[in-house]
């Protein structure tokens, strides 16, 4: 059984430190589980006999079957004793939400050492300590201890996230909810005494609800590098992109990360080299991570690196071309027969190279002609479709044309829609049709380039997996 | 008189090619001028005697005084004759909106040559051809030929923009309107037969309503490099940041730009070197341009490069530190006495180095203590204030504390608020208090770093200006 199975899919959960005080960590966790989790929930606290309508137990040892997971939210100094009870009760998985361990200095380190000792003695797998734990939109597990009026939960989806920072993870969750991006599972392992990035990958690889894997990594635990590489390769071979945001890339960032989460296995240069070699998609900024994830969840993989930049705004075409070239996309020249066919169908002032510039007086029909002609000839593997919503002759039909072409030719299309309120409405129409839309050409191109990189890495990983 | 004075501040405007057909270019220009422009508006079109309640003239030559500017929106082949009339009428400024010149090949090039010839003969200054012209939120000049229901206009403000791409400019205008960012003047010169970036800078330098200058440049006209450098230096010495987004930075981007707008004086490496040397703030992406502009319009300049990163989320602190180091900010160690004073006032698990990590259980008071203590000692020149809205003990008082500290110590503060709907509300509160807020630490740090660079360049430019 995979290490994380009991965390994401327990039959029952004991919440140690459950509370009836609204807003407290022990209250919110019970409340969220009660509302969302499909298995049994057992509050544990000697002070209460009932919490939120659920029977409350004096100790973990009293909790009945079925129970596979303990969520521990008590003061740090009480955690070792609780872990002993968890072990005695035969529970094999614990999420230690409590802070006050290695992150607070020598005293906490000692406490953390005891926590590890006890968990090993009983064979308990541990998430944490000092973490927000797990959120699973499919099983309903949710230990994120902020109520939904403060922290929204995203809809069910296929993106799973593992993050060394709980705060970042919770902010992203809230952001995804606002954007309507679908989440499968989220995991924050805090001080990482046991469960780590490798376990996360291991689980996500076989999870049918996970298609795209996002990770915020400050540093792997020493000795885990090889396992991480192996798992990442396996994920990629299985067609699941691994998208990483690395914290601690500079000297001072590294120092800040070291004071944030203790373990630091290697300098950034090594990570960077590994990411490249393995085919992990490294992103530079947090917003880019979601731009990229969005493309992966909506589009077929490009079959190669040739891209068409189709615009009606010369300047946006230029910026898209700059970024395409910088990020390794091939802004191929249009074959002569394509140019000739376009020439015949489009007004003389339209530029039929690449970018194709339909110019400011375009209508939807020009977009249809350009898409159809280029894709029919198999001249590119992807399209950056720059479609400003402002020209009066643009009715929005371009959305349908793009969708239709994507279906018939299997070529991914990303849309660029820049502007204000009308642009946002137009972008929504693209996304409702399954075409990811971005507010700038730079962001769209980066997302598409990540897909091209992944497609290459997948090919490579698949062939080496089948050899081994 | 500055070349652009008649364009931004004419006493009267003749609109040649005025139309009474709603939605047409000639209609929208008259309508916008009628509604917004504080001077006289004269529609010109032999087909009408009246347009939108205004008397319509048969030809430019019939237009009465006062008239300083002609806006020309007729078919390309009619433009030379119209320019003759403009010259004969003694009008010294013309915006040629019409396309169909150098951008469409040999025939257009010939037409453009004639246009230039005629304008020189009469001493007419020209914006365009193939452009959207000017928008001045102060005088009310607006030739952007899209009605406000398709393209919103931003509120009055202090940002002025000059763009080689009219489409980009109009999309940005629409975007600024949605974001409530204040615009002073916008200018698009299309094929740039006359008025160009140098004239724009020249005008913005002395314009009291312009504090921040944004430019999208594909290529200066040959021979204009030295003038551009001189004007940019002068703007910077006058305390006006010049923020440039360069199109055509790669080989293919350069080629695309060449087919978009003809003139290309030099390769990107030369531009880049000049931008650096002069102290022009070059941005990498269009969104960054506005992130940076926002900081400049709201904040005092930092006195040096030392930055405090104040967070309650370790991961965001790490990412902010990475970007600060990469973009040339100095994440200084906190002096010993500051650390000791913080130690005394804050809980033991708070990290009092830099970043200062107030940790997940923070309240507003910890932020107040940290800001007050660090700034009182003059330990930094700027602050990246990472303030997640989710922790239950955060009431929003941090906004007031930050504003108060900024006022008392004159140190610029940028806020980072990451998350969904609650985060956006929180960000709005910061901005209402005059503190720019960003959705990610990366974006906030880049904006702040641009200010530090500009402050240095300004010092340098001021001293060399006073020497010359």
mmCIF file of C-alpha atoms in Angstrom, chain A residues 118-372:
data_model
loop_
_atom_site.group_PDB
_atom_site.id
_atom_site.type_symbol
_atom_site.label_atom_id
_atom_site.label_comp_id
_atom_site.label_asym_id
_atom_site.label_seq_id
_atom_site.Cartn_x
_atom_site.Cartn_y
_atom_site.Cartn_z
ATOM 1 C CA UNK A 118 7.627 7.037 18.916
ATOM 2 C CA UNK A 119 6.310 6.934 15.370
ATOM 3 C CA UNK A 120 9.067 4.493 14.379
ATOM 4 C CA UNK A 121 8.407 2.319 17.402
ATOM 5 C CA UNK A 122 4.776 1.867 16.370
ATOM 6 C CA UNK A 123 5.258 2.062 12.615
ATOM 7 C CA UNK A 124 3.156 5.205 12.305
ATOM 8 C CA UNK A 125 3.544 7.203 9.110
ATOM 9 C CA UNK A 126 3.599 10.931 9.865
ATOM 10 C CA UNK A 127 2.620 14.040 7.954
ATOM 11 C CA UNK A 128 4.119 17.107 9.668
ATOM 12 C CA UNK A 129 4.628 18.332 12.318
ATOM 13 C CA UNK A 130 3.997 22.052 11.840
ATOM 14 C CA UNK A 131 1.743 21.617 8.815
ATOM 15 C CA UNK A 132 -1.769 22.098 7.544
ATOM 16 C CA UNK A 133 -2.020 18.496 6.403
ATOM 17 C CA UNK A 134 -4.217 17.245 3.613
ATOM 18 C CA UNK A 135 -7.199 18.249 1.539
ATOM 19 C CA UNK A 136 -8.795 15.706 -0.763
ATOM 20 C CA UNK A 137 -11.668 16.922 -2.869
ATOM 21 C CA UNK A 138 -12.613 13.354 -3.704
ATOM 22 C CA UNK A 139 -12.676 11.618 -0.292
ATOM 23 C CA UNK A 140 -13.504 14.843 1.543
ATOM 24 C CA UNK A 141 -10.528 14.741 3.907
ATOM 25 C CA UNK A 142 -9.754 18.331 4.938
ATOM 26 C CA UNK A 143 -7.442 19.316 7.789
ATOM 27 C CA UNK A 144 -6.742 22.855 6.553
ATOM 28 C CA UNK A 145 -8.144 24.339 9.792
ATOM 29 C CA UNK A 146 -9.476 27.546 8.293
ATOM 30 C CA UNK A 147 -13.251 27.731 7.849
ATOM 31 C CA UNK A 148 -14.578 28.094 4.318
ATOM 32 C CA UNK A 149 -15.691 31.674 4.911
ATOM 33 C CA UNK A 150 -12.026 32.599 5.369
ATOM 34 C CA UNK A 151 -10.470 30.062 3.016
ATOM 35 C CA UNK A 152 -12.524 28.868 0.073
ATOM 36 C CA UNK A 153 -12.141 25.337 -1.275
ATOM 37 C CA UNK A 154 -11.768 24.829 -5.046
ATOM 38 C CA UNK A 155 -14.077 22.590 -7.088
ATOM 39 C CA UNK A 156 -13.158 18.951 -7.742
ATOM 40 C CA UNK A 157 -10.551 18.602 -10.441
ATOM 41 C CA UNK A 158 -7.373 16.948 -11.588
ATOM 42 C CA UNK A 159 -4.592 19.147 -10.198
ATOM 43 C CA UNK A 160 -2.774 17.841 -7.113
ATOM 44 C CA UNK A 161 -0.373 19.957 -5.085
ATOM 45 C CA UNK A 162 2.359 19.095 -2.603
ATOM 46 C CA UNK A 163 3.903 22.057 -0.810
ATOM 47 C CA UNK A 164 6.632 22.516 1.712
ATOM 48 C CA UNK A 165 4.838 25.684 2.791
ATOM 49 C CA UNK A 166 1.400 25.316 4.315
ATOM 50 C CA UNK A 167 0.681 29.029 4.125
ATOM 51 C CA UNK A 168 1.460 29.166 0.403
ATOM 52 C CA UNK A 169 -0.627 26.079 -0.174
ATOM 53 C CA UNK A 170 -3.639 27.516 1.606
ATOM 54 C CA UNK A 171 -3.369 30.792 -0.293
ATOM 55 C CA UNK A 172 -3.204 28.915 -3.570
ATOM 56 C CA UNK A 173 -6.216 26.832 -2.630
ATOM 57 C CA UNK A 174 -8.165 30.007 -1.950
ATOM 58 C CA UNK A 175 -6.964 31.488 -5.237
ATOM 59 C CA UNK A 176 -7.921 28.345 -7.198
ATOM 60 C CA UNK A 177 -11.386 28.500 -5.662
ATOM 61 C CA UNK A 178 -11.821 32.057 -6.904
ATOM 62 C CA UNK A 179 -10.622 31.118 -10.386
ATOM 63 C CA UNK A 180 -12.704 27.941 -10.486
ATOM 64 C CA UNK A 181 -9.630 25.762 -11.051
ATOM 65 C CA UNK A 182 -10.234 22.133 -10.166
ATOM 66 C CA UNK A 183 -8.267 20.519 -7.335
ATOM 67 C CA UNK A 184 -7.786 16.833 -6.694
ATOM 68 C CA UNK A 185 -5.509 16.629 -3.630
ATOM 69 C CA UNK A 186 -3.385 19.008 -1.610
ATOM 70 C CA UNK A 187 -0.683 18.054 0.852
ATOM 71 C CA UNK A 188 1.537 20.100 3.139
ATOM 72 C CA UNK A 189 4.122 18.164 5.165
ATOM 73 C CA UNK A 190 5.659 20.992 7.197
ATOM 74 C CA UNK A 191 8.824 19.812 8.966
ATOM 75 C CA UNK A 192 8.721 16.573 6.961
ATOM 76 C CA UNK A 193 9.870 14.055 9.595
ATOM 77 C CA UNK A 194 8.471 11.280 7.425
ATOM 78 C CA UNK A 195 6.106 11.821 4.472
ATOM 79 C CA UNK A 196 7.790 13.990 1.862
ATOM 80 C CA UNK A 197 7.886 14.913 -1.836
ATOM 81 C CA UNK A 198 8.815 11.382 -2.842
ATOM 82 C CA UNK A 199 5.759 9.900 -1.123
ATOM 83 C CA UNK A 200 3.601 12.567 -2.707
ATOM 84 C CA UNK A 201 4.830 11.703 -6.199
ATOM 85 C CA UNK A 202 4.530 7.999 -5.478
ATOM 86 C CA UNK A 203 0.881 8.446 -4.566
ATOM 87 C CA UNK A 204 -0.043 10.879 -7.326
ATOM 88 C CA UNK A 205 1.414 8.623 -10.027
ATOM 89 C CA UNK A 206 -1.293 6.009 -9.530
ATOM 90 C CA UNK A 207 -4.071 8.310 -8.407
ATOM 91 C CA UNK A 208 -6.626 8.313 -11.232
ATOM 92 C CA UNK A 209 -7.914 11.724 -10.098
ATOM 93 C CA UNK A 210 -4.510 13.387 -10.471
ATOM 94 C CA UNK A 211 -3.443 14.482 -13.944
ATOM 95 C CA UNK A 212 -1.148 17.396 -13.135
ATOM 96 C CA UNK A 213 1.260 17.620 -10.179
ATOM 97 C CA UNK A 214 2.355 20.941 -8.670
ATOM 98 C CA UNK A 215 5.085 21.159 -6.051
ATOM 99 C CA UNK A 216 6.596 23.918 -3.972
ATOM 100 C CA UNK A 217 9.981 22.642 -2.829
ATOM 101 C CA UNK A 218 12.515 24.362 -0.627
ATOM 102 C CA UNK A 219 14.770 21.358 -0.187
ATOM 103 C CA UNK A 220 14.514 17.598 -0.300
ATOM 104 C CA UNK A 221 15.566 15.633 2.752
ATOM 105 C CA UNK A 222 19.185 14.485 2.542
ATOM 106 C CA UNK A 223 19.431 11.154 0.778
ATOM 107 C CA UNK A 224 16.097 11.453 -1.035
ATOM 108 C CA UNK A 225 17.423 12.841 -4.298
ATOM 109 C CA UNK A 226 17.659 9.575 -6.193
ATOM 110 C CA UNK A 227 14.209 8.434 -5.105
ATOM 111 C CA UNK A 228 12.774 11.797 -6.089
ATOM 112 C CA UNK A 229 14.306 11.563 -9.551
ATOM 113 C CA UNK A 230 13.030 8.025 -9.995
ATOM 114 C CA UNK A 231 9.495 8.964 -8.979
ATOM 115 C CA UNK A 232 9.453 12.107 -11.098
ATOM 116 C CA UNK A 233 10.562 10.074 -14.119
ATOM 117 C CA UNK A 234 7.831 7.569 -13.425
ATOM 118 C CA UNK A 235 5.202 10.306 -13.154
ATOM 119 C CA UNK A 236 6.338 11.875 -16.403
ATOM 120 C CA UNK A 237 6.371 8.523 -18.180
ATOM 121 C CA UNK A 238 2.811 8.035 -16.907
ATOM 122 C CA UNK A 239 1.875 11.281 -18.653
ATOM 123 C CA UNK A 240 1.622 13.380 -15.503
ATOM 124 C CA UNK A 241 3.555 16.649 -15.696
ATOM 125 C CA UNK A 242 5.505 17.561 -12.567
ATOM 126 C CA UNK A 243 5.586 21.344 -12.217
ATOM 127 C CA UNK A 244 7.945 22.684 -9.579
ATOM 128 C CA UNK A 245 8.368 26.091 -7.977
ATOM 129 C CA UNK A 246 11.670 26.062 -6.117
ATOM 130 C CA UNK A 247 12.150 28.279 -3.074
ATOM 131 C CA UNK A 248 15.693 29.168 -2.017
ATOM 132 C CA UNK A 249 17.305 29.765 -5.385
ATOM 133 C CA UNK A 250 19.669 32.520 -4.288
ATOM 134 C CA UNK A 251 22.162 32.662 -1.454
ATOM 135 C CA UNK A 252 19.894 34.636 0.856
ATOM 136 C CA UNK A 253 16.780 32.841 -0.315
ATOM 137 C CA UNK A 254 18.530 29.610 0.567
ATOM 138 C CA UNK A 255 19.347 30.950 4.027
ATOM 139 C CA UNK A 256 15.748 32.072 4.507
ATOM 140 C CA UNK A 257 14.530 28.635 3.466
ATOM 141 C CA UNK A 258 16.933 26.997 5.889
ATOM 142 C CA UNK A 259 15.447 29.002 8.732
ATOM 143 C CA UNK A 260 11.937 28.233 7.497
ATOM 144 C CA UNK A 261 12.238 24.495 6.990
ATOM 145 C CA UNK A 262 15.323 22.830 8.317
ATOM 146 C CA UNK A 263 16.336 20.277 5.655
ATOM 147 C CA UNK A 264 18.514 21.484 2.755
ATOM 148 C CA UNK A 265 20.097 18.780 0.694
ATOM 149 C CA UNK A 266 21.779 20.745 -2.061
ATOM 150 C CA UNK A 267 22.291 24.117 -3.704
ATOM 151 C CA UNK A 268 19.958 25.390 -6.392
ATOM 152 C CA UNK A 269 22.295 24.641 -9.279
ATOM 153 C CA UNK A 270 21.961 20.944 -8.580
ATOM 154 C CA UNK A 271 18.177 21.096 -8.411
ATOM 155 C CA UNK A 272 18.066 23.041 -11.594
ATOM 156 C CA UNK A 273 20.220 20.567 -13.446
ATOM 157 C CA UNK A 274 18.125 17.667 -12.188
ATOM 158 C CA UNK A 275 14.841 19.341 -13.125
ATOM 159 C CA UNK A 276 16.120 19.875 -16.646
ATOM 160 C CA UNK A 277 17.536 16.453 -17.068
ATOM 161 C CA UNK A 278 14.453 14.664 -15.749
ATOM 162 C CA UNK A 279 11.968 16.846 -17.612
ATOM 163 C CA UNK A 280 10.400 18.448 -14.572
ATOM 164 C CA UNK A 281 8.783 21.740 -15.576
ATOM 165 C CA UNK A 282 10.375 24.372 -13.407
ATOM 166 C CA UNK A 283 8.432 27.626 -13.171
ATOM 167 C CA UNK A 284 9.884 30.936 -12.127
ATOM 168 C CA UNK A 285 6.910 32.498 -10.360
ATOM 169 C CA UNK A 286 3.829 31.298 -8.548
ATOM 170 C CA UNK A 287 1.404 32.743 -11.096
ATOM 171 C CA UNK A 288 3.263 30.966 -13.860
ATOM 172 C CA UNK A 289 2.704 27.682 -12.020
ATOM 173 C CA UNK A 290 -1.055 28.038 -12.402
ATOM 174 C CA UNK A 291 -0.839 29.393 -15.937
ATOM 175 C CA UNK A 292 1.034 26.248 -16.860
ATOM 176 C CA UNK A 293 -1.261 23.953 -14.887
ATOM 177 C CA UNK A 294 -4.288 25.436 -16.616
ATOM 178 C CA UNK A 295 -2.874 24.638 -20.041
ATOM 179 C CA UNK A 296 -2.113 21.056 -19.012
ATOM 180 C CA UNK A 297 -5.596 20.428 -17.659
ATOM 181 C CA UNK A 298 -7.340 21.722 -20.776
ATOM 182 C CA UNK A 299 -5.227 20.869 -23.802
ATOM 183 C CA UNK A 300 -3.928 17.907 -25.773
ATOM 184 C CA UNK A 301 -0.113 17.678 -25.798
ATOM 185 C CA UNK A 302 1.625 19.320 -28.746
ATOM 186 C CA UNK A 303 3.306 16.837 -31.095
ATOM 187 C CA UNK A 304 6.294 19.105 -31.654
ATOM 188 C CA UNK A 305 7.658 22.578 -31.059
ATOM 189 C CA UNK A 306 6.367 24.409 -34.154
ATOM 190 C CA UNK A 307 4.011 27.214 -33.201
ATOM 191 C CA UNK A 308 1.772 29.558 -35.150
ATOM 192 C CA UNK A 309 1.330 33.020 -33.736
ATOM 193 C CA UNK A 310 -1.950 34.348 -35.032
ATOM 194 C CA UNK A 311 -2.787 37.925 -34.152
ATOM 195 C CA UNK A 312 -4.602 41.028 -35.201
ATOM 196 C CA UNK A 313 -2.326 43.236 -33.113
ATOM 197 C CA UNK A 314 1.197 43.533 -34.446
ATOM 198 C CA UNK A 315 2.717 44.448 -31.087
ATOM 199 C CA UNK A 316 1.261 41.452 -29.303
ATOM 200 C CA UNK A 317 2.515 39.241 -32.128
ATOM 201 C CA UNK A 318 6.007 40.644 -31.646
ATOM 202 C CA UNK A 319 5.962 40.055 -27.874
ATOM 203 C CA UNK A 320 4.617 36.538 -28.369
ATOM 204 C CA UNK A 321 7.390 35.826 -30.867
ATOM 205 C CA UNK A 322 10.051 37.123 -28.479
ATOM 206 C CA UNK A 323 8.827 34.859 -25.726
ATOM 207 C CA UNK A 324 8.310 31.890 -28.032
ATOM 208 C CA UNK A 325 11.899 32.092 -29.171
ATOM 209 C CA UNK A 326 13.205 32.614 -25.637
ATOM 210 C CA UNK A 327 11.255 29.641 -24.275
ATOM 211 C CA UNK A 328 12.226 27.222 -27.015
ATOM 212 C CA UNK A 329 9.199 27.268 -29.294
ATOM 213 C CA UNK A 330 9.817 27.271 -33.010
ATOM 214 C CA UNK A 331 8.079 30.159 -34.792
ATOM 215 C CA UNK A 332 8.353 28.338 -38.107
ATOM 216 C CA UNK A 333 8.143 30.061 -41.439
ATOM 217 C CA UNK A 334 4.882 29.276 -43.159
ATOM 218 C CA UNK A 335 5.400 26.873 -46.098
ATOM 219 C CA UNK A 336 5.049 28.509 -49.463
ATOM 220 C CA UNK A 337 1.805 26.742 -50.358
ATOM 221 C CA UNK A 338 0.239 27.862 -47.073
ATOM 222 C CA UNK A 339 1.261 31.446 -47.711
ATOM 223 C CA UNK A 340 -0.173 31.284 -51.199
ATOM 224 C CA UNK A 341 -3.447 29.814 -50.037
ATOM 225 C CA UNK A 342 -3.719 32.478 -47.329
ATOM 226 C CA UNK A 343 -2.892 35.201 -49.830
ATOM 227 C CA UNK A 344 -5.760 34.088 -52.027
ATOM 228 C CA UNK A 345 -8.308 34.198 -49.219
ATOM 229 C CA UNK A 346 -7.219 37.180 -47.128
ATOM 230 C CA UNK A 347 -7.072 40.931 -47.884
ATOM 231 C CA UNK A 348 -3.738 42.140 -49.306
ATOM 232 C CA UNK A 349 -2.661 44.073 -46.188
ATOM 233 C CA UNK A 350 -2.740 40.945 -44.007
ATOM 234 C CA UNK A 351 0.737 39.633 -43.167
ATOM 235 C CA UNK A 352 0.828 35.906 -43.963
ATOM 236 C CA UNK A 353 4.185 34.967 -42.522
ATOM 237 C CA UNK A 354 4.494 33.903 -38.898
ATOM 238 C CA UNK A 355 3.172 35.761 -36.958
ATOM 239 C CA UNK A 356 0.161 35.999 -39.201
ATOM 240 C CA UNK A 357 -1.124 39.527 -38.594
ATOM 241 C CA UNK A 358 -4.789 39.838 -39.543
ATOM 242 C CA UNK A 359 -4.546 43.551 -38.611
ATOM 243 C CA UNK A 360 -6.900 45.777 -36.681
ATOM 244 C CA UNK A 361 -9.863 45.622 -39.042
ATOM 245 C CA UNK A 362 -10.139 41.839 -38.789
ATOM 246 C CA UNK A 363 -13.325 39.885 -38.349
ATOM 247 C CA UNK A 364 -13.816 36.347 -37.055
ATOM 248 C CA UNK A 365 -13.795 34.943 -40.558
ATOM 249 C CA UNK A 366 -10.151 35.852 -41.124
ATOM 250 C CA UNK A 367 -9.269 33.901 -37.998
ATOM 251 C CA UNK A 368 -11.189 30.899 -39.306
ATOM 252 C CA UNK A 369 -9.429 31.026 -42.656
ATOM 253 C CA UNK A 370 -5.992 31.355 -41.098
ATOM 254 C CA UNK A 371 -6.510 28.556 -38.553
ATOM 255 C CA UNK A 372 -8.080 26.202 -41.045
#
